[in-house]
Short mmCIF file of C-alpha atoms and ligand atoms in Angstrom, two decimals:
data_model
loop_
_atom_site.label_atom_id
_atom_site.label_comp_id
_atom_site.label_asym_id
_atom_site.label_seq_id
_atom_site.Cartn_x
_atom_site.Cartn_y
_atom_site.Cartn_z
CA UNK W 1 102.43 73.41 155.69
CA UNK W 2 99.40 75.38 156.35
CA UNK W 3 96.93 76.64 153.41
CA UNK W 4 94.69 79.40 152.59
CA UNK W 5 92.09 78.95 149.41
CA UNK W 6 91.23 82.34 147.45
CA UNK W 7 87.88 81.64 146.10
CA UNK W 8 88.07 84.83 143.50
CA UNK W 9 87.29 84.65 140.13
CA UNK W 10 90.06 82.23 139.07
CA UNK W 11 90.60 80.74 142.67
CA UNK W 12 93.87 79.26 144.03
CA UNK W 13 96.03 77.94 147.58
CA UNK W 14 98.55 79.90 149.28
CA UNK W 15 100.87 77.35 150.91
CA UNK W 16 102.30 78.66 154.36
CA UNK W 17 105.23 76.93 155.79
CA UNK W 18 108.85 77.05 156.60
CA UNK W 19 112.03 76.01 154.43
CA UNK W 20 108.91 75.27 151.85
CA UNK W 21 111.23 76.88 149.04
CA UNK W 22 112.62 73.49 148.46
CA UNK W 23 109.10 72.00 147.76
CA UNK W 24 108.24 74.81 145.21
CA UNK W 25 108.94 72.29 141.74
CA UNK W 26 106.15 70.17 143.18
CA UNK W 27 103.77 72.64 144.17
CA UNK W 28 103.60 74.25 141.05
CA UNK W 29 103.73 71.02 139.01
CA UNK W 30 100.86 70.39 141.26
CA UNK W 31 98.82 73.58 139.21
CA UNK W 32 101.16 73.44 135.82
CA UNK W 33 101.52 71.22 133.03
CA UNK W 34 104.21 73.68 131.50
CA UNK W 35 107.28 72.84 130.24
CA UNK W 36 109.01 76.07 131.00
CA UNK W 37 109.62 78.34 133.74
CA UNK W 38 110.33 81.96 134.08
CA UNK W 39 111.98 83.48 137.06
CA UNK W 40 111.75 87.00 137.73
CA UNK W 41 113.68 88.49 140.77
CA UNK W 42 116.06 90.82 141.66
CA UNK W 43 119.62 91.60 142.62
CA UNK W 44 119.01 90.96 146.57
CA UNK W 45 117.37 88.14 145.95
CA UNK W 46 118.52 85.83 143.09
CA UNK W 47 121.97 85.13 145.17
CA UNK W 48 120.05 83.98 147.88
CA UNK W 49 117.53 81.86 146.59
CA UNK W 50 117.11 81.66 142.92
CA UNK W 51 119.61 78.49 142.93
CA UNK W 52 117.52 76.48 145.54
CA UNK W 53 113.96 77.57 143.71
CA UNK W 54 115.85 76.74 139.71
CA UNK W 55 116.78 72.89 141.36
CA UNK W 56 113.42 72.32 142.87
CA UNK W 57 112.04 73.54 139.45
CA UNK W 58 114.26 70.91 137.61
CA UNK W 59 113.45 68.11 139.41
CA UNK W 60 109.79 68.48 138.69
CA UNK W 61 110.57 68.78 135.09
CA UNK W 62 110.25 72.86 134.47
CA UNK W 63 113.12 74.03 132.20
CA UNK W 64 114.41 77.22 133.58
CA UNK W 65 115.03 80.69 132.88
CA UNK W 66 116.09 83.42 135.16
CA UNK W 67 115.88 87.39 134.92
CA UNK W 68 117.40 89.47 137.74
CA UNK W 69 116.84 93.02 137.75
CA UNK W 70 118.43 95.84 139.94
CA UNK W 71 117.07 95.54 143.36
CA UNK W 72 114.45 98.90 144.11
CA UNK W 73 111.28 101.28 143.47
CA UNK W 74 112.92 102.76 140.40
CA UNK W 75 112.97 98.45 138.36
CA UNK W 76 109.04 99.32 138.70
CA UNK W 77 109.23 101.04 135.35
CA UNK W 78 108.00 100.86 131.79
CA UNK W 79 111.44 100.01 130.95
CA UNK W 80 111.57 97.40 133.13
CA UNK W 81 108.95 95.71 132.12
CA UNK W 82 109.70 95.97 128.20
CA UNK W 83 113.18 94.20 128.89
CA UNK W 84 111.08 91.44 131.09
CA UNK W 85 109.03 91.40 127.89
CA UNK W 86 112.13 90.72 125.59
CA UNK W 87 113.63 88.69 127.70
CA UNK W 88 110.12 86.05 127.83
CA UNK W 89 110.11 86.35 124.23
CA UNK W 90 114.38 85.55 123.69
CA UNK W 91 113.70 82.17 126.22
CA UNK W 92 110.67 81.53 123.87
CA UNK W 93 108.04 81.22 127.08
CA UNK W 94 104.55 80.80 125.30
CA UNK W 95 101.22 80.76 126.71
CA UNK W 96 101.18 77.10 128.28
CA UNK W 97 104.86 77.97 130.08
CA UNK W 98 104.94 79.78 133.86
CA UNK W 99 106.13 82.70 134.99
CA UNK W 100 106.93 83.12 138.50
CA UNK W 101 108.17 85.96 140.64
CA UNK W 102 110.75 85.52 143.21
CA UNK W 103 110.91 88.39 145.60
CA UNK W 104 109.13 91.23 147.41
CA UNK W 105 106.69 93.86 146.28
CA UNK W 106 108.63 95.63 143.43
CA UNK W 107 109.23 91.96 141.55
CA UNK W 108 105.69 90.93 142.55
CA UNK W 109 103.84 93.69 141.14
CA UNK W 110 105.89 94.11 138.19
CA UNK W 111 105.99 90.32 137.30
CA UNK W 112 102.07 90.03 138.05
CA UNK W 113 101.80 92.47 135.41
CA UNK W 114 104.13 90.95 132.88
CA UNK W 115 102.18 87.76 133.16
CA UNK W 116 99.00 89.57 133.14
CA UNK W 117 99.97 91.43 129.40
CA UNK W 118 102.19 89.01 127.90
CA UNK W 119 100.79 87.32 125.06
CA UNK W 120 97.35 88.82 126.56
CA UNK W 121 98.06 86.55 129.74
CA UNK W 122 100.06 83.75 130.93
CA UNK W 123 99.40 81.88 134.16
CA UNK W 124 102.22 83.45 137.36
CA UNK W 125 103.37 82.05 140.68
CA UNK W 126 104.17 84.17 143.74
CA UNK W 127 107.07 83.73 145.73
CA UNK W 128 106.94 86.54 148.52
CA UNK W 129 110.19 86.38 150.34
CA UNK W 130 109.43 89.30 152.40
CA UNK W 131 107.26 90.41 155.28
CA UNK W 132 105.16 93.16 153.31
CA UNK W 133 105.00 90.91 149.92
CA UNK W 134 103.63 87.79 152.52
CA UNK W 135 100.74 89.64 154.00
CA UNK W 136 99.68 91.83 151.22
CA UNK W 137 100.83 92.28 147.77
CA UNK W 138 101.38 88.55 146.51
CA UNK W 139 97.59 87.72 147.73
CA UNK W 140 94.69 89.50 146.04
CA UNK W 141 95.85 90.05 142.07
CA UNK W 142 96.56 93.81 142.14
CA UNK W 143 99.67 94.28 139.80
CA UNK W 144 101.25 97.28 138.51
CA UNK W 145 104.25 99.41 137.35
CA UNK W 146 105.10 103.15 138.20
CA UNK W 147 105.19 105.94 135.55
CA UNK W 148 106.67 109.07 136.11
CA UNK W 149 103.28 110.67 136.95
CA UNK W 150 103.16 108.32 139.90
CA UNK W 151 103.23 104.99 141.59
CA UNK W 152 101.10 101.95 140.30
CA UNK W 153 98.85 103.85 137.88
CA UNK W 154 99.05 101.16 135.42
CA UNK W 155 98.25 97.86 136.26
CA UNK W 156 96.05 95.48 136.13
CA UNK W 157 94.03 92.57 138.17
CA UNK W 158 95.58 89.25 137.38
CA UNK W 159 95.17 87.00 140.11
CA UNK W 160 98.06 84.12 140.41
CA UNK W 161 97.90 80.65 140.01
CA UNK W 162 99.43 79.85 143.44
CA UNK W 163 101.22 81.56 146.09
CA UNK W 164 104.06 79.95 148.08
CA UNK W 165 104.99 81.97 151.57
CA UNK W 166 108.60 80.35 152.67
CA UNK W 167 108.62 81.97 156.60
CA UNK W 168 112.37 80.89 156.50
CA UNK W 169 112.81 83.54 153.84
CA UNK W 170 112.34 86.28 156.17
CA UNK W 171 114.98 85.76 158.17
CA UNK W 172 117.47 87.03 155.64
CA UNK W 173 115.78 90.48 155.95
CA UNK W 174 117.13 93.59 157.95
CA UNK W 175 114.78 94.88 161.16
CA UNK W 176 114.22 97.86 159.19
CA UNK W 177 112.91 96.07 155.65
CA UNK W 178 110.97 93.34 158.66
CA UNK W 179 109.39 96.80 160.45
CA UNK W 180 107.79 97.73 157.20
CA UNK W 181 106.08 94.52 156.83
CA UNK W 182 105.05 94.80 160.52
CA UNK W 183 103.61 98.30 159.50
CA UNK W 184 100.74 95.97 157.58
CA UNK W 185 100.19 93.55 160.08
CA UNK W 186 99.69 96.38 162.49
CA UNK W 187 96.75 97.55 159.95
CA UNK W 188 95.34 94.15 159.89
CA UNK W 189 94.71 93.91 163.55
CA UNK W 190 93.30 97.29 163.65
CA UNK W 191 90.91 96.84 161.04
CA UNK W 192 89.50 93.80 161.28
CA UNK W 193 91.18 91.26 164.40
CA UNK W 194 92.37 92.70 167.81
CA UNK W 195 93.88 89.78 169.02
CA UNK W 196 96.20 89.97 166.13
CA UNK W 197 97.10 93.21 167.06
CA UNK W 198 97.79 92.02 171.06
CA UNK W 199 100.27 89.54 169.14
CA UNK W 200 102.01 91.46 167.68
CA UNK W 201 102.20 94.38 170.41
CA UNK W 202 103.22 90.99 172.64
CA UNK W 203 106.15 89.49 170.45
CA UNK W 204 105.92 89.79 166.85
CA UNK W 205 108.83 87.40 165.95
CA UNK W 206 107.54 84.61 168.71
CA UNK W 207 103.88 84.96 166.90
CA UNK W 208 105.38 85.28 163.34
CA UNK W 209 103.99 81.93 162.33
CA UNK W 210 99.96 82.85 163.50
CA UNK W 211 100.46 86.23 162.45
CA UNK W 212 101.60 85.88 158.89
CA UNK W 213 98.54 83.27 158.70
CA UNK W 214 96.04 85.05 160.66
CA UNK W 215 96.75 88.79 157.75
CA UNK W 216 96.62 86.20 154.63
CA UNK W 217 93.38 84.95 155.74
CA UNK W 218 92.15 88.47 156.55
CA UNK W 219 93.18 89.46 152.97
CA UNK W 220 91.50 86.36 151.24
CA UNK W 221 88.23 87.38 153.16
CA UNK W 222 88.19 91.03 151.97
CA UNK W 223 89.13 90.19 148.35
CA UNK W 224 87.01 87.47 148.00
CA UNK W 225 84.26 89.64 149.01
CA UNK W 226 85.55 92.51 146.39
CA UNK W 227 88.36 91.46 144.09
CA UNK W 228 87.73 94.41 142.39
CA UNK W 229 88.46 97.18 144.44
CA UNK W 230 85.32 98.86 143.96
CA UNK W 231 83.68 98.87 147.81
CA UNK W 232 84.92 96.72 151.09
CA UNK W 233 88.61 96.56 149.79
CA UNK W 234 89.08 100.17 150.25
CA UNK W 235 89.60 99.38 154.04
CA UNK W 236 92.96 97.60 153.41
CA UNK W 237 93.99 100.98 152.46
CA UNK W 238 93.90 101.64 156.21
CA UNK W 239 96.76 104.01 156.98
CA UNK W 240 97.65 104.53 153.09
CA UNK W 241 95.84 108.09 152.36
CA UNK W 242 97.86 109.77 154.78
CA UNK W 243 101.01 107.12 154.29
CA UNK W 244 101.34 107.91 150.15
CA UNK W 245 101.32 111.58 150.94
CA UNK W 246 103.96 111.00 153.53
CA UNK W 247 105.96 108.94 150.93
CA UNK W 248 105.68 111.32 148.27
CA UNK W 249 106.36 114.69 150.25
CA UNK W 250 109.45 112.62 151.91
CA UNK W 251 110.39 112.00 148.16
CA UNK W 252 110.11 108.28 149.33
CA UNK W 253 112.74 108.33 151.66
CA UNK W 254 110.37 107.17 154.31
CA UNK W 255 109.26 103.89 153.07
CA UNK W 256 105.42 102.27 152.23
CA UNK W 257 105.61 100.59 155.60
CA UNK W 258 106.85 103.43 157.90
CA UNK W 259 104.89 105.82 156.17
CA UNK W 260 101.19 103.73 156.94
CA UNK W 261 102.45 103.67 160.45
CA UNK W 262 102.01 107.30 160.50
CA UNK W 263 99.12 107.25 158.58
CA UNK W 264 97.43 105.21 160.46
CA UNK W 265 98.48 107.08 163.54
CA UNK W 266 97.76 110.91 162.05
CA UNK W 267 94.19 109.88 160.79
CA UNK W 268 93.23 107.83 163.98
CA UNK W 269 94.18 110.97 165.51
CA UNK W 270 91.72 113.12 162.85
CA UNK W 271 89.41 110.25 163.53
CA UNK W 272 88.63 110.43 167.37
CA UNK W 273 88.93 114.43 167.20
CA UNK W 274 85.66 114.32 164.73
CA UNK W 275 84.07 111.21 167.45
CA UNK W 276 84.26 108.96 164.45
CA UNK W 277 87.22 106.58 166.28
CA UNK W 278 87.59 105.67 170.12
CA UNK W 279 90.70 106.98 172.17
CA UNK W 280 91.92 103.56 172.69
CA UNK W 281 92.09 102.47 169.26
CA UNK W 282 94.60 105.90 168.98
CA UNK W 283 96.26 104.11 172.48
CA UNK W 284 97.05 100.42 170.40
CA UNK W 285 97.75 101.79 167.60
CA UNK W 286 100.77 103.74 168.93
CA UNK W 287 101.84 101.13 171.20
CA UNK W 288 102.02 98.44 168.64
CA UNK W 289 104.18 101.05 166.72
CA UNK W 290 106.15 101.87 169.60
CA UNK W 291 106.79 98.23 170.34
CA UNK W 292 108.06 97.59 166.20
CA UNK W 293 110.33 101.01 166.84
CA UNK W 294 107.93 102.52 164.06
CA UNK W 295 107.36 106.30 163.57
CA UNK W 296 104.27 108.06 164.46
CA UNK W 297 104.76 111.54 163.66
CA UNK W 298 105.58 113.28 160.28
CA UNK W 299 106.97 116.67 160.53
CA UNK W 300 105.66 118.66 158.49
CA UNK W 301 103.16 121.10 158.10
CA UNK W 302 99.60 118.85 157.62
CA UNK W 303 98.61 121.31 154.65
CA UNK W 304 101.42 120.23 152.10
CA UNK W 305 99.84 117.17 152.11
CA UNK W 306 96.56 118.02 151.52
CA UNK W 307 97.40 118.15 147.35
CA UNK W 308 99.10 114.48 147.63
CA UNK W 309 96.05 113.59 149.67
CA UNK W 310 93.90 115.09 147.01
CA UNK W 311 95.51 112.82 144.50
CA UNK W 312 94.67 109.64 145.70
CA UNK W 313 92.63 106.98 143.97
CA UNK W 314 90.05 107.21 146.56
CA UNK W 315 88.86 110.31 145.54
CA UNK W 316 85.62 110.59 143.73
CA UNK W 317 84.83 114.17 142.67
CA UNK W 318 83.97 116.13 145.47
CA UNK W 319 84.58 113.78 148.22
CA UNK W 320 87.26 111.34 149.35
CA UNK W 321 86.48 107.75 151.40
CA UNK W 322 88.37 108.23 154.55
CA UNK W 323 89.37 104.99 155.97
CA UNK W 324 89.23 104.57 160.10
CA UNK W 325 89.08 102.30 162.53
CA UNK W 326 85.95 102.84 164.54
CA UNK W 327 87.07 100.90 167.38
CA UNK W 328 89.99 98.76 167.22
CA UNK W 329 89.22 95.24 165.01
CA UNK W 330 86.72 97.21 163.31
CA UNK W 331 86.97 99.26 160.03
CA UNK W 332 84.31 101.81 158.80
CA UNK W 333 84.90 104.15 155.54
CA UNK W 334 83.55 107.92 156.05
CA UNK W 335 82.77 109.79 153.36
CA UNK W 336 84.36 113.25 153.44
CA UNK W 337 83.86 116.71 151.63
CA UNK W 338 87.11 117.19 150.32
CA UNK W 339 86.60 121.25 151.35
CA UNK W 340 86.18 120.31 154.85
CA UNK W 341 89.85 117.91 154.71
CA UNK W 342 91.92 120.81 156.04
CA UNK W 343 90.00 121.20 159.15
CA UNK W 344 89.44 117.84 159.45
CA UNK W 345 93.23 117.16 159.46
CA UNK W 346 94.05 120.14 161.12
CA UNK W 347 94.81 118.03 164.66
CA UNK W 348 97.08 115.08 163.71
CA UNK W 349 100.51 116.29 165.18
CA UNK W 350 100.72 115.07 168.70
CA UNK W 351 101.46 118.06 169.65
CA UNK W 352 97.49 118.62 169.89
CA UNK W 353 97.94 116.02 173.11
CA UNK W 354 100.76 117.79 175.02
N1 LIG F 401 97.14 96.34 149.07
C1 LIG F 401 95.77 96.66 149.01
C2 LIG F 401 94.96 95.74 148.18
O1 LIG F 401 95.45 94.70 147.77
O2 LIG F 401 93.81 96.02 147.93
#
């Protein structure tokens, strides 16, 4: 088992491993003297694992609990997260009990944010069973729920008491659920590690292993540099400006993941027409996408973006941080006008390169 130490504010492991599922009751009696624990999943999940994580639970000593909620985007609601609220009070969890989420990003977020509002705060565990949840939204204490207004505008940072990554979990995922994941990996390499990028261009199921290790390790660095999102954490939104647009306009029928591929492929595109990214790191980015079967072009007009783009929580005023990839393994945010965004956009079909 391999491990990763967050030093933020309130620090903690993430233990890396395969079939580690099993092992989860003594890891977390490991960080917990609690006498209770609450599992929070969903409907694709709890039939495959919520048996084996309850057992390993018991034989440490944690009585359990388990709440399943309808698997999906839509669970990331107020609503949601009242009945998660109910349901912690009904099973009596109080502040010296556990919480712990068992699933991807939707359960993660959501259950991050129970914890993080219950009772003013009560210590989670992350279970990430899949690709995307691994590399990205179990490590770094970012939590949130949806309201009708938009996606994750209420949340909170509540960083967890331990994260356990189970590889073997991943290989109860569909290719098209594994490709989103991928989508982040993909960002990882071309922001901050090229060789990760060649390894997963090369054979991203031979590399899993490295690859899931070498993007948690990327992530600890950036957060513990700026847990709070207010400077060098912007560039893990590589890919996203673009990407939320897409999966807003689409009406989120193009996923997160296949949505940041094309983000990160229409603003590299943006990027090197304005001299601010090299050709080549246009050239890897597309062939690592090619490679994972991923998207690179949105059709649609670039201008009905523009208002989604104008939404997003990287806008300050008058001017938006673009994030690029100067050259690939490097990251660099630009500062942009956001009256000059049209023109700036104006070349990210490919259709520019035909
Ligand atoms: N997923 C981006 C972040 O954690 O900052």
């Amino acid at each position: 088992m391999k491990n990763i130490h967050v030093n933020t504010g309130a620090a903690y492991d993430v233990k890396i491993g395969h079939s580690i599922l099993s092992e989860s009751g003594k890891l977390i009696r490991s960080i917990s003297k609690a006498s209770k624990a609450a599992v929070i999943t969903d409907s694709n999940v709890f039939g495959l694992y919520a048996d084996k994580l309850t057992s390993s639970l018991e034989k440490s000593g944690f009585e359990c609990c388990v709440f399943s909620f309808k698997a999906g985007e839509e669970s990331k609601s107020l609503s949601n997260l009242s009945e998660i609220y109910s349901f912690l009070i009904k099973n009596e969890i109080t502040r010296s009990d556990i919480v712990i989420a068992l699933g991807g990003g939707v359960v993660g977020d959501i259950t991050g944010f129970a914890a993080a509002t219950y009772l003013r705060g009560v210590d989670y565990v992350q279970i990430p069973t899949t690709f995307l949840s691994q590399i990205d939204s179990s490590v770094g204490g970012k939590t949130a729920v949806n309201i009708p207004d938009g996606k994750n505008l209420v949340g909170a940072f509540k960083q967890p008491k331990l994260v356990i990554c189970d590889i073997e979990t991943l290989s109860t995922l569909s290719e098209d659920i594994f490709s989103d994941g991928a989508a982040e990996a993909i960002k990882y390499g071309v922001i901050r590690d090229k060789a990760l990028l060649d390894m997963i261009t090369e054979d991203v199921h031979k590399n899993l292993d490295e690859i899931i290790y070498r993007c948690i390790d990327i992530k600890r660095a950036v957060v513990e540099n700026d847990e709070f999102d207010t400077g060098e954490r912007m560039i893990l939104n590589f890919g996203h400006t673009i990407g939320h647009a897409i999966e807003k306009h689409s009406k989120h029928k193009i996923s997160h993941g296949k949505a940041v591929a094309m983000g990160m492929v229409m603003m590299t595109r943006a990027c090197v027409n304005d001299g601010i990214s090299q050709p080549q790191t246009l050239n890897d980015i597309i062939s690592a996408c090619n490679v994972l079967s991923l998207k690179t072009e949105y059709d649609c007009d670039i201008n009905e973006l523009i208002p989604y783009i104008l939404s997003d929580k990287k806008r300050a005023s008058n001017t938006i941080n673009i994030i690029a990839s100067d050259v690939t393994g490097n990251a660099v945010i630009v500062k942009k006008d956001v009256h000059t965004l049209s023109d700036f956009l104006s070349c990210v079909s490919d259709k520019q390169d035909k």
